[in-house]
């Protein structure tokens, strides 16, 4: 009988609230044990909504908690490499929402940090890897069903209900291509 993986999550913006809800209610074996955000009001509201006892406004303090096994990073994109470093150096496993960061130099730094912690699990949330239609297309390409690939065009569209959030986060998210 394995114990639950106790997770601390940082960032309660656009995607962070969704990740927190999923961890709290939909992921078997996961326990959302802590939340971190700089917005005190939102932090208190979401913690109450999801019945999370431990809240932090200081990310390093959350990562130092012996109560946590893993960290979910859903902070602003330009902070990802720094947050990955802190979490891994505190001995936690890490899931980081894409992108890895918004600058190539910081992405390379993040890769080095991850490589320096081979006993910890690190994952970037690239959901298309698990998308059924993408997996099927990859299988067809590998089998040669399609022939030589010259161009692939793929697109996705967020629901219109998300447009306000998307515009609000655009200035620091790294924009469409980096995100």
mmCIF file with all atom_site columns, C-alpha atoms in Angstrom:
data_model
loop_
_atom_site.group_PDB
_atom_site.id
_atom_site.type_symbol
_atom_site.label_atom_id
_atom_site.label_alt_id
_atom_site.label_comp_id
_atom_site.label_asym_id
_atom_site.label_entity_id
_atom_site.label_seq_id
_atom_site.pdbx_PDB_ins_code
_atom_site.Cartn_x
_atom_site.Cartn_y
_atom_site.Cartn_z
_atom_site.occupancy
_atom_site.B_iso_or_equiv
_atom_site.pdbx_formal_charge
_atom_site.auth_seq_id
_atom_site.auth_comp_id
_atom_site.auth_asym_id
_atom_site.auth_atom_id
_atom_site.pdbx_PDB_model_num
ATOM 1   C CA . UNK A 1 1   ? 0.000   0.000  0.000   1.00 0.00 ? 1   UNK A CA 1
ATOM 2   C CA . UNK A 1 2   ? 1.751   3.126  -1.234  1.00 0.00 ? 2   UNK A CA 1
ATOM 3   C CA . UNK A 1 3   ? 1.281   6.419  0.502   1.00 0.00 ? 3   UNK A CA 1
ATOM 4   C CA . UNK A 1 4   ? -0.012  9.458  -1.326  1.00 0.00 ? 4   UNK A CA 1
ATOM 5   C CA . UNK A 1 5   ? 2.483   11.776 -2.981  1.00 0.00 ? 5   UNK A CA 1
ATOM 6   C CA . UNK A 1 6   ? 2.220   15.049 -1.061  1.00 0.00 ? 6   UNK A CA 1
ATOM 7   C CA . UNK A 1 7   ? 2.445   17.948 -3.479  1.00 0.00 ? 7   UNK A CA 1
ATOM 8   C CA . UNK A 1 8   ? 2.978   21.679 -3.026  1.00 0.00 ? 8   UNK A CA 1
ATOM 9   C CA . UNK A 1 9   ? 1.860   23.864 -5.938  1.00 0.00 ? 9   UNK A CA 1
ATOM 10  C CA . UNK A 1 10  ? 2.991   27.388 -6.781  1.00 0.00 ? 10  UNK A CA 1
ATOM 11  C CA . UNK A 1 11  ? 0.920   29.767 -8.877  1.00 0.00 ? 11  UNK A CA 1
ATOM 12  C CA . UNK A 1 12  ? -2.837  30.227 -8.823  1.00 0.00 ? 12  UNK A CA 1
ATOM 13  C CA . UNK A 1 13  ? -3.237  32.126 -12.063 1.00 0.00 ? 13  UNK A CA 1
ATOM 14  C CA . UNK A 1 14  ? -4.745  30.978 -15.324 1.00 0.00 ? 14  UNK A CA 1
ATOM 15  C CA . UNK A 1 15  ? -3.555  27.356 -15.219 1.00 0.00 ? 15  UNK A CA 1
ATOM 16  C CA . UNK A 1 16  ? -2.449  27.106 -11.609 1.00 0.00 ? 16  UNK A CA 1
ATOM 17  C CA . UNK A 1 17  ? -5.974  26.998 -10.227 1.00 0.00 ? 17  UNK A CA 1
ATOM 18  C CA . UNK A 1 18  ? -6.848  24.201 -12.700 1.00 0.00 ? 18  UNK A CA 1
ATOM 19  C CA . UNK A 1 19  ? -3.755  22.186 -11.762 1.00 0.00 ? 19  UNK A CA 1
ATOM 20  C CA . UNK A 1 20  ? -4.535  22.647 -8.058  1.00 0.00 ? 20  UNK A CA 1
ATOM 21  C CA . UNK A 1 21  ? -8.138  21.468 -8.543  1.00 0.00 ? 21  UNK A CA 1
ATOM 22  C CA . UNK A 1 22  ? -6.965  18.432 -10.519 1.00 0.00 ? 22  UNK A CA 1
ATOM 23  C CA . UNK A 1 23  ? -4.343  17.506 -7.911  1.00 0.00 ? 23  UNK A CA 1
ATOM 24  C CA . UNK A 1 24  ? -6.864  17.918 -5.098  1.00 0.00 ? 24  UNK A CA 1
ATOM 25  C CA . UNK A 1 25  ? -9.719  16.002 -6.714  1.00 0.00 ? 25  UNK A CA 1
ATOM 26  C CA . UNK A 1 26  ? -8.786  14.006 -9.813  1.00 0.00 ? 26  UNK A CA 1
ATOM 27  C CA . UNK A 1 27  ? -5.307  12.487 -9.508  1.00 0.00 ? 27  UNK A CA 1
ATOM 28  C CA . UNK A 1 28  ? -5.231  9.114  -7.728  1.00 0.00 ? 28  UNK A CA 1
ATOM 29  C CA . UNK A 1 29  ? -2.384  8.860  -5.237  1.00 0.00 ? 29  UNK A CA 1
ATOM 30  C CA . UNK A 1 30  ? -1.826  12.620 -5.133  1.00 0.00 ? 30  UNK A CA 1
ATOM 31  C CA . UNK A 1 31  ? -2.514  14.864 -2.168  1.00 0.00 ? 31  UNK A CA 1
ATOM 32  C CA . UNK A 1 32  ? -2.470  18.629 -2.652  1.00 0.00 ? 32  UNK A CA 1
ATOM 33  C CA . UNK A 1 33  ? -0.757  19.406 0.645   1.00 0.00 ? 33  UNK A CA 1
ATOM 34  C CA . UNK A 1 34  ? 0.347   23.030 0.151   1.00 0.00 ? 34  UNK A CA 1
ATOM 35  C CA . UNK A 1 35  ? -0.304  26.075 -2.013  1.00 0.00 ? 35  UNK A CA 1
ATOM 36  C CA . UNK A 1 36  ? 1.907   29.081 -2.739  1.00 0.00 ? 36  UNK A CA 1
ATOM 37  C CA . UNK A 1 37  ? 1.024   32.405 -4.352  1.00 0.00 ? 37  UNK A CA 1
ATOM 38  C CA . UNK A 1 38  ? 1.901   36.074 -3.832  1.00 0.00 ? 38  UNK A CA 1
ATOM 39  C CA . UNK A 1 39  ? -1.806  37.025 -3.888  1.00 0.00 ? 39  UNK A CA 1
ATOM 40  C CA . UNK A 1 40  ? -2.884  36.509 -0.242  1.00 0.00 ? 40  UNK A CA 1
ATOM 41  C CA . UNK A 1 41  ? -6.597  36.829 -1.033  1.00 0.00 ? 41  UNK A CA 1
ATOM 42  C CA . UNK A 1 42  ? -6.585  34.294 -3.864  1.00 0.00 ? 42  UNK A CA 1
ATOM 43  C CA . UNK A 1 43  ? -4.373  31.955 -1.810  1.00 0.00 ? 43  UNK A CA 1
ATOM 44  C CA . UNK A 1 44  ? -6.832  31.941 1.111   1.00 0.00 ? 44  UNK A CA 1
ATOM 45  C CA . UNK A 1 45  ? -9.823  31.500 -1.196  1.00 0.00 ? 45  UNK A CA 1
ATOM 46  C CA . UNK A 1 46  ? -8.391  28.543 -3.151  1.00 0.00 ? 46  UNK A CA 1
ATOM 47  C CA . UNK A 1 47  ? -6.976  26.894 -0.008  1.00 0.00 ? 47  UNK A CA 1
ATOM 48  C CA . UNK A 1 48  ? -10.455 27.012 1.547   1.00 0.00 ? 48  UNK A CA 1
ATOM 49  C CA . UNK A 1 49  ? -12.115 25.778 -1.655  1.00 0.00 ? 49  UNK A CA 1
ATOM 50  C CA . UNK A 1 50  ? -9.739  22.789 -1.953  1.00 0.00 ? 50  UNK A CA 1
ATOM 51  C CA . UNK A 1 51  ? -9.311  22.154 1.777   1.00 0.00 ? 51  UNK A CA 1
ATOM 52  C CA . UNK A 1 52  ? -5.541  22.753 1.781   1.00 0.00 ? 52  UNK A CA 1
ATOM 53  C CA . UNK A 1 53  ? -4.128  23.467 5.264   1.00 0.00 ? 53  UNK A CA 1
ATOM 54  C CA . UNK A 1 54  ? -0.643  24.749 4.394   1.00 0.00 ? 54  UNK A CA 1
ATOM 55  C CA . UNK A 1 55  ? -0.268  28.010 2.478   1.00 0.00 ? 55  UNK A CA 1
ATOM 56  C CA . UNK A 1 56  ? 2.846   30.003 1.606   1.00 0.00 ? 56  UNK A CA 1
ATOM 57  C CA . UNK A 1 57  ? 3.718   33.298 -0.033  1.00 0.00 ? 57  UNK A CA 1
ATOM 58  C CA . UNK A 1 58  ? 7.423   32.322 0.037   1.00 0.00 ? 58  UNK A CA 1
ATOM 59  C CA . UNK A 1 59  ? 8.275   29.564 -2.456  1.00 0.00 ? 59  UNK A CA 1
ATOM 60  C CA . UNK A 1 60  ? 11.570  28.575 -0.818  1.00 0.00 ? 60  UNK A CA 1
ATOM 61  C CA . UNK A 1 61  ? 9.814   28.074 2.526   1.00 0.00 ? 61  UNK A CA 1
ATOM 62  C CA . UNK A 1 62  ? 7.265   25.774 0.884   1.00 0.00 ? 62  UNK A CA 1
ATOM 63  C CA . UNK A 1 63  ? 10.033  23.773 -0.817  1.00 0.00 ? 63  UNK A CA 1
ATOM 64  C CA . UNK A 1 64  ? 11.849  23.342 2.511   1.00 0.00 ? 64  UNK A CA 1
ATOM 65  C CA . UNK A 1 65  ? 8.786   21.710 4.088   1.00 0.00 ? 65  UNK A CA 1
ATOM 66  C CA . UNK A 1 66  ? 9.538   18.100 5.088   1.00 0.00 ? 66  UNK A CA 1
ATOM 67  C CA . UNK A 1 67  ? 5.806   17.418 4.629   1.00 0.00 ? 67  UNK A CA 1
ATOM 68  C CA . UNK A 1 68  ? 6.129   17.612 0.833   1.00 0.00 ? 68  UNK A CA 1
ATOM 69  C CA . UNK A 1 69  ? 7.410   15.048 -1.674  1.00 0.00 ? 69  UNK A CA 1
ATOM 70  C CA . UNK A 1 70  ? 6.958   17.013 -4.881  1.00 0.00 ? 70  UNK A CA 1
ATOM 71  C CA . UNK A 1 71  ? 6.415   20.500 -6.270  1.00 0.00 ? 71  UNK A CA 1
ATOM 72  C CA . UNK A 1 72  ? 4.105   21.570 -9.086  1.00 0.00 ? 72  UNK A CA 1
ATOM 73  C CA . UNK A 1 73  ? 5.342   24.783 -10.737 1.00 0.00 ? 73  UNK A CA 1
ATOM 74  C CA . UNK A 1 74  ? 2.679   26.916 -12.405 1.00 0.00 ? 74  UNK A CA 1
ATOM 75  C CA . UNK A 1 75  ? 4.297   30.276 -11.694 1.00 0.00 ? 75  UNK A CA 1
ATOM 76  C CA . UNK A 1 76  ? 5.005   32.976 -14.322 1.00 0.00 ? 76  UNK A CA 1
ATOM 77  C CA . UNK A 1 77  ? 7.084   31.435 -17.124 1.00 0.00 ? 77  UNK A CA 1
ATOM 78  C CA . UNK A 1 78  ? 10.152  33.644 -16.598 1.00 0.00 ? 78  UNK A CA 1
ATOM 79  C CA . UNK A 1 79  ? 10.492  32.255 -13.042 1.00 0.00 ? 79  UNK A CA 1
ATOM 80  C CA . UNK A 1 80  ? 10.402  28.580 -13.996 1.00 0.00 ? 80  UNK A CA 1
ATOM 81  C CA . UNK A 1 81  ? 14.168  27.874 -14.118 1.00 0.00 ? 81  UNK A CA 1
ATOM 82  C CA . UNK A 1 82  ? 14.690  29.587 -10.756 1.00 0.00 ? 82  UNK A CA 1
ATOM 83  C CA . UNK A 1 83  ? 11.794  27.663 -9.205  1.00 0.00 ? 83  UNK A CA 1
ATOM 84  C CA . UNK A 1 84  ? 13.036  24.358 -10.668 1.00 0.00 ? 84  UNK A CA 1
ATOM 85  C CA . UNK A 1 85  ? 16.446  24.978 -9.074  1.00 0.00 ? 85  UNK A CA 1
ATOM 86  C CA . UNK A 1 86  ? 14.949  25.776 -5.660  1.00 0.00 ? 86  UNK A CA 1
ATOM 87  C CA . UNK A 1 87  ? 12.630  22.750 -5.633  1.00 0.00 ? 87  UNK A CA 1
ATOM 88  C CA . UNK A 1 88  ? 15.275  20.263 -6.806  1.00 0.00 ? 88  UNK A CA 1
ATOM 89  C CA . UNK A 1 89  ? 17.893  21.632 -4.392  1.00 0.00 ? 89  UNK A CA 1
ATOM 90  C CA . UNK A 1 90  ? 15.349  21.130 -1.589  1.00 0.00 ? 90  UNK A CA 1
ATOM 91  C CA . UNK A 1 91  ? 15.139  17.466 -2.585  1.00 0.00 ? 91  UNK A CA 1
ATOM 92  C CA . UNK A 1 92  ? 11.689  17.527 -4.192  1.00 0.00 ? 92  UNK A CA 1
ATOM 93  C CA . UNK A 1 93  ? 10.455  15.874 -7.374  1.00 0.00 ? 93  UNK A CA 1
ATOM 94  C CA . UNK A 1 94  ? 9.208   18.492 -9.856  1.00 0.00 ? 94  UNK A CA 1
ATOM 95  C CA . UNK A 1 95  ? 6.447   18.918 -12.404 1.00 0.00 ? 95  UNK A CA 1
ATOM 96  C CA . UNK A 1 96  ? 6.797   22.204 -14.288 1.00 0.00 ? 96  UNK A CA 1
ATOM 97  C CA . UNK A 1 97  ? 4.180   23.666 -16.579 1.00 0.00 ? 97  UNK A CA 1
ATOM 98  C CA . UNK A 1 98  ? 5.538   24.613 -20.013 1.00 0.00 ? 98  UNK A CA 1
ATOM 99  C CA . UNK A 1 99  ? 7.563   26.469 -21.097 1.00 0.00 ? 99  UNK A CA 1
ATOM 100 C CA . UNK A 1 100 ? 10.781  25.499 -19.326 1.00 0.00 ? 100 UNK A CA 1
ATOM 101 C CA . UNK A 1 101 ? 11.501  29.267 -19.142 1.00 0.00 ? 101 UNK A CA 1
ATOM 102 C CA . UNK A 1 102 ? 11.333  32.264 -21.477 1.00 0.00 ? 102 UNK A CA 1
ATOM 103 C CA . UNK A 1 103 ? 15.068  32.693 -22.247 1.00 0.00 ? 103 UNK A CA 1
ATOM 104 C CA . UNK A 1 104 ? 17.308  30.099 -23.893 1.00 0.00 ? 104 UNK A CA 1
ATOM 105 C CA . UNK A 1 105 ? 20.126  30.704 -21.374 1.00 0.00 ? 105 UNK A CA 1
ATOM 106 C CA . UNK A 1 106 ? 17.761  29.991 -18.460 1.00 0.00 ? 106 UNK A CA 1
ATOM 107 C CA . UNK A 1 107 ? 16.433  26.872 -20.227 1.00 0.00 ? 107 UNK A CA 1
ATOM 108 C CA . UNK A 1 108 ? 19.999  25.578 -20.570 1.00 0.00 ? 108 UNK A CA 1
ATOM 109 C CA . UNK A 1 109 ? 20.544  26.351 -16.870 1.00 0.00 ? 109 UNK A CA 1
ATOM 110 C CA . UNK A 1 110 ? 17.379  24.409 -16.013 1.00 0.00 ? 110 UNK A CA 1
ATOM 111 C CA . UNK A 1 111 ? 18.615  21.415 -18.037 1.00 0.00 ? 111 UNK A CA 1
ATOM 112 C CA . UNK A 1 112 ? 21.898  21.463 -16.087 1.00 0.00 ? 112 UNK A CA 1
ATOM 113 C CA . UNK A 1 113 ? 20.048  21.678 -12.756 1.00 0.00 ? 113 UNK A CA 1
ATOM 114 C CA . UNK A 1 114 ? 17.843  18.718 -13.693 1.00 0.00 ? 114 UNK A CA 1
ATOM 115 C CA . UNK A 1 115 ? 20.881  16.699 -14.852 1.00 0.00 ? 115 UNK A CA 1
ATOM 116 C CA . UNK A 1 116 ? 22.571  17.393 -11.499 1.00 0.00 ? 116 UNK A CA 1
ATOM 117 C CA . UNK A 1 117 ? 19.637  15.706 -9.669  1.00 0.00 ? 117 UNK A CA 1
ATOM 118 C CA . UNK A 1 118 ? 19.336  12.304 -11.385 1.00 0.00 ? 118 UNK A CA 1
ATOM 119 C CA . UNK A 1 119 ? 17.572  10.671 -8.430  1.00 0.00 ? 119 UNK A CA 1
ATOM 120 C CA . UNK A 1 120 ? 14.653  13.093 -8.591  1.00 0.00 ? 120 UNK A CA 1
ATOM 121 C CA . UNK A 1 121 ? 11.870  12.970 -11.136 1.00 0.00 ? 121 UNK A CA 1
ATOM 122 C CA . UNK A 1 122 ? 11.439  16.049 -13.318 1.00 0.00 ? 122 UNK A CA 1
ATOM 123 C CA . UNK A 1 123 ? 8.763   16.549 -15.940 1.00 0.00 ? 123 UNK A CA 1
ATOM 124 C CA . UNK A 1 124 ? 7.658   19.427 -18.174 1.00 0.00 ? 124 UNK A CA 1
ATOM 125 C CA . UNK A 1 125 ? 3.915   19.512 -18.825 1.00 0.00 ? 125 UNK A CA 1
ATOM 126 C CA . UNK A 1 126 ? 3.771   19.085 -22.593 1.00 0.00 ? 126 UNK A CA 1
ATOM 127 C CA . UNK A 1 127 ? 0.266   17.648 -22.793 1.00 0.00 ? 127 UNK A CA 1
ATOM 128 C CA . UNK A 1 128 ? 0.359   16.928 -26.537 1.00 0.00 ? 128 UNK A CA 1
ATOM 129 C CA . UNK A 1 129 ? 2.628   13.965 -25.738 1.00 0.00 ? 129 UNK A CA 1
ATOM 130 C CA . UNK A 1 130 ? -0.424  12.280 -24.237 1.00 0.00 ? 130 UNK A CA 1
ATOM 131 C CA . UNK A 1 131 ? -2.998  13.514 -26.760 1.00 0.00 ? 131 UNK A CA 1
ATOM 132 C CA . UNK A 1 132 ? -4.619  10.489 -28.446 1.00 0.00 ? 132 UNK A CA 1
ATOM 133 C CA . UNK A 1 133 ? -4.748  12.038 -31.916 1.00 0.00 ? 133 UNK A CA 1
ATOM 134 C CA . UNK A 1 134 ? -1.085  13.106 -31.772 1.00 0.00 ? 134 UNK A CA 1
ATOM 135 C CA . UNK A 1 135 ? -0.018  9.647  -30.598 1.00 0.00 ? 135 UNK A CA 1
ATOM 136 C CA . UNK A 1 136 ? -1.992  8.035  -33.428 1.00 0.00 ? 136 UNK A CA 1
ATOM 137 C CA . UNK A 1 137 ? -0.415  10.379 -36.007 1.00 0.00 ? 137 UNK A CA 1
ATOM 138 C CA . UNK A 1 138 ? 3.070   9.543  -34.648 1.00 0.00 ? 138 UNK A CA 1
ATOM 139 C CA . UNK A 1 139 ? 2.339   5.802  -34.956 1.00 0.00 ? 139 UNK A CA 1
ATOM 140 C CA . UNK A 1 140 ? 1.192   6.253  -38.575 1.00 0.00 ? 140 UNK A CA 1
ATOM 141 C CA . UNK A 1 141 ? 4.342   8.242  -39.405 1.00 0.00 ? 141 UNK A CA 1
ATOM 142 C CA . UNK A 1 142 ? 6.583   5.615  -37.776 1.00 0.00 ? 142 UNK A CA 1
ATOM 143 C CA . UNK A 1 143 ? 4.814   2.778  -39.639 1.00 0.00 ? 143 UNK A CA 1
ATOM 144 C CA . UNK A 1 144 ? 5.252   4.658  -42.924 1.00 0.00 ? 144 UNK A CA 1
ATOM 145 C CA . UNK A 1 145 ? 1.465   4.749  -43.518 1.00 0.00 ? 145 UNK A CA 1
ATOM 146 C CA . UNK A 1 146 ? 1.637   8.375  -44.627 1.00 0.00 ? 146 UNK A CA 1
ATOM 147 C CA . UNK A 1 147 ? 4.868   8.390  -46.611 1.00 0.00 ? 147 UNK A CA 1
ATOM 148 C CA . UNK A 1 148 ? 7.591   11.027 -46.324 1.00 0.00 ? 148 UNK A CA 1
ATOM 149 C CA . UNK A 1 149 ? 6.461   13.928 -44.151 1.00 0.00 ? 149 UNK A CA 1
ATOM 150 C CA . UNK A 1 150 ? 7.049   17.318 -45.723 1.00 0.00 ? 150 UNK A CA 1
ATOM 151 C CA . UNK A 1 151 ? 4.874   19.508 -43.500 1.00 0.00 ? 151 UNK A CA 1
ATOM 152 C CA . UNK A 1 152 ? 2.773   19.057 -40.403 1.00 0.00 ? 152 UNK A CA 1
ATOM 153 C CA . UNK A 1 153 ? 0.188   21.660 -39.477 1.00 0.00 ? 153 UNK A CA 1
ATOM 154 C CA . UNK A 1 154 ? -1.420  21.424 -36.065 1.00 0.00 ? 154 UNK A CA 1
ATOM 155 C CA . UNK A 1 155 ? -3.438  23.926 -34.128 1.00 0.00 ? 155 UNK A CA 1
ATOM 156 C CA . UNK A 1 156 ? -5.353  24.215 -30.921 1.00 0.00 ? 156 UNK A CA 1
ATOM 157 C CA . UNK A 1 157 ? -7.801  26.757 -29.667 1.00 0.00 ? 157 UNK A CA 1
ATOM 158 C CA . UNK A 1 158 ? -8.530  27.802 -26.117 1.00 0.00 ? 158 UNK A CA 1
ATOM 159 C CA . UNK A 1 159 ? -12.186 28.324 -25.262 1.00 0.00 ? 159 UNK A CA 1
ATOM 160 C CA . UNK A 1 160 ? -13.435 31.908 -25.608 1.00 0.00 ? 160 UNK A CA 1
ATOM 161 C CA . UNK A 1 161 ? -14.078 31.889 -21.837 1.00 0.00 ? 161 UNK A CA 1
ATOM 162 C CA . UNK A 1 162 ? -10.272 31.941 -21.379 1.00 0.00 ? 162 UNK A CA 1
ATOM 163 C CA . UNK A 1 163 ? -9.527  34.968 -23.602 1.00 0.00 ? 163 UNK A CA 1
ATOM 164 C CA . UNK A 1 164 ? -9.525  37.486 -20.738 1.00 0.00 ? 164 UNK A CA 1
ATOM 165 C CA . UNK A 1 165 ? -7.050  35.379 -18.729 1.00 0.00 ? 165 UNK A CA 1
ATOM 166 C CA . UNK A 1 166 ? -4.884  34.786 -21.788 1.00 0.00 ? 166 UNK A CA 1
ATOM 167 C CA . UNK A 1 167 ? -4.615  38.509 -22.524 1.00 0.00 ? 167 UNK A CA 1
ATOM 168 C CA . UNK A 1 168 ? -3.903  39.304 -18.866 1.00 0.00 ? 168 UNK A CA 1
ATOM 169 C CA . UNK A 1 169 ? -1.000  36.827 -18.730 1.00 0.00 ? 169 UNK A CA 1
ATOM 170 C CA . UNK A 1 170 ? 0.370   37.529 -22.242 1.00 0.00 ? 170 UNK A CA 1
ATOM 171 C CA . UNK A 1 171 ? 2.881   40.251 -21.276 1.00 0.00 ? 171 UNK A CA 1
ATOM 172 C CA . UNK A 1 172 ? 4.920   37.956 -18.990 1.00 0.00 ? 172 UNK A CA 1
ATOM 173 C CA . UNK A 1 173 ? 3.999   34.498 -20.297 1.00 0.00 ? 173 UNK A CA 1
ATOM 174 C CA . UNK A 1 174 ? 6.519   34.601 -23.114 1.00 0.00 ? 174 UNK A CA 1
ATOM 175 C CA . UNK A 1 175 ? 3.737   34.889 -25.669 1.00 0.00 ? 175 UNK A CA 1
ATOM 176 C CA . UNK A 1 176 ? 2.287   32.276 -27.976 1.00 0.00 ? 176 UNK A CA 1
ATOM 177 C CA . UNK A 1 177 ? 5.547   30.887 -29.372 1.00 0.00 ? 177 UNK A CA 1
ATOM 178 C CA . UNK A 1 178 ? 7.447   30.542 -26.091 1.00 0.00 ? 178 UNK A CA 1
ATOM 179 C CA . UNK A 1 179 ? 4.412   29.259 -24.204 1.00 0.00 ? 179 UNK A CA 1
#
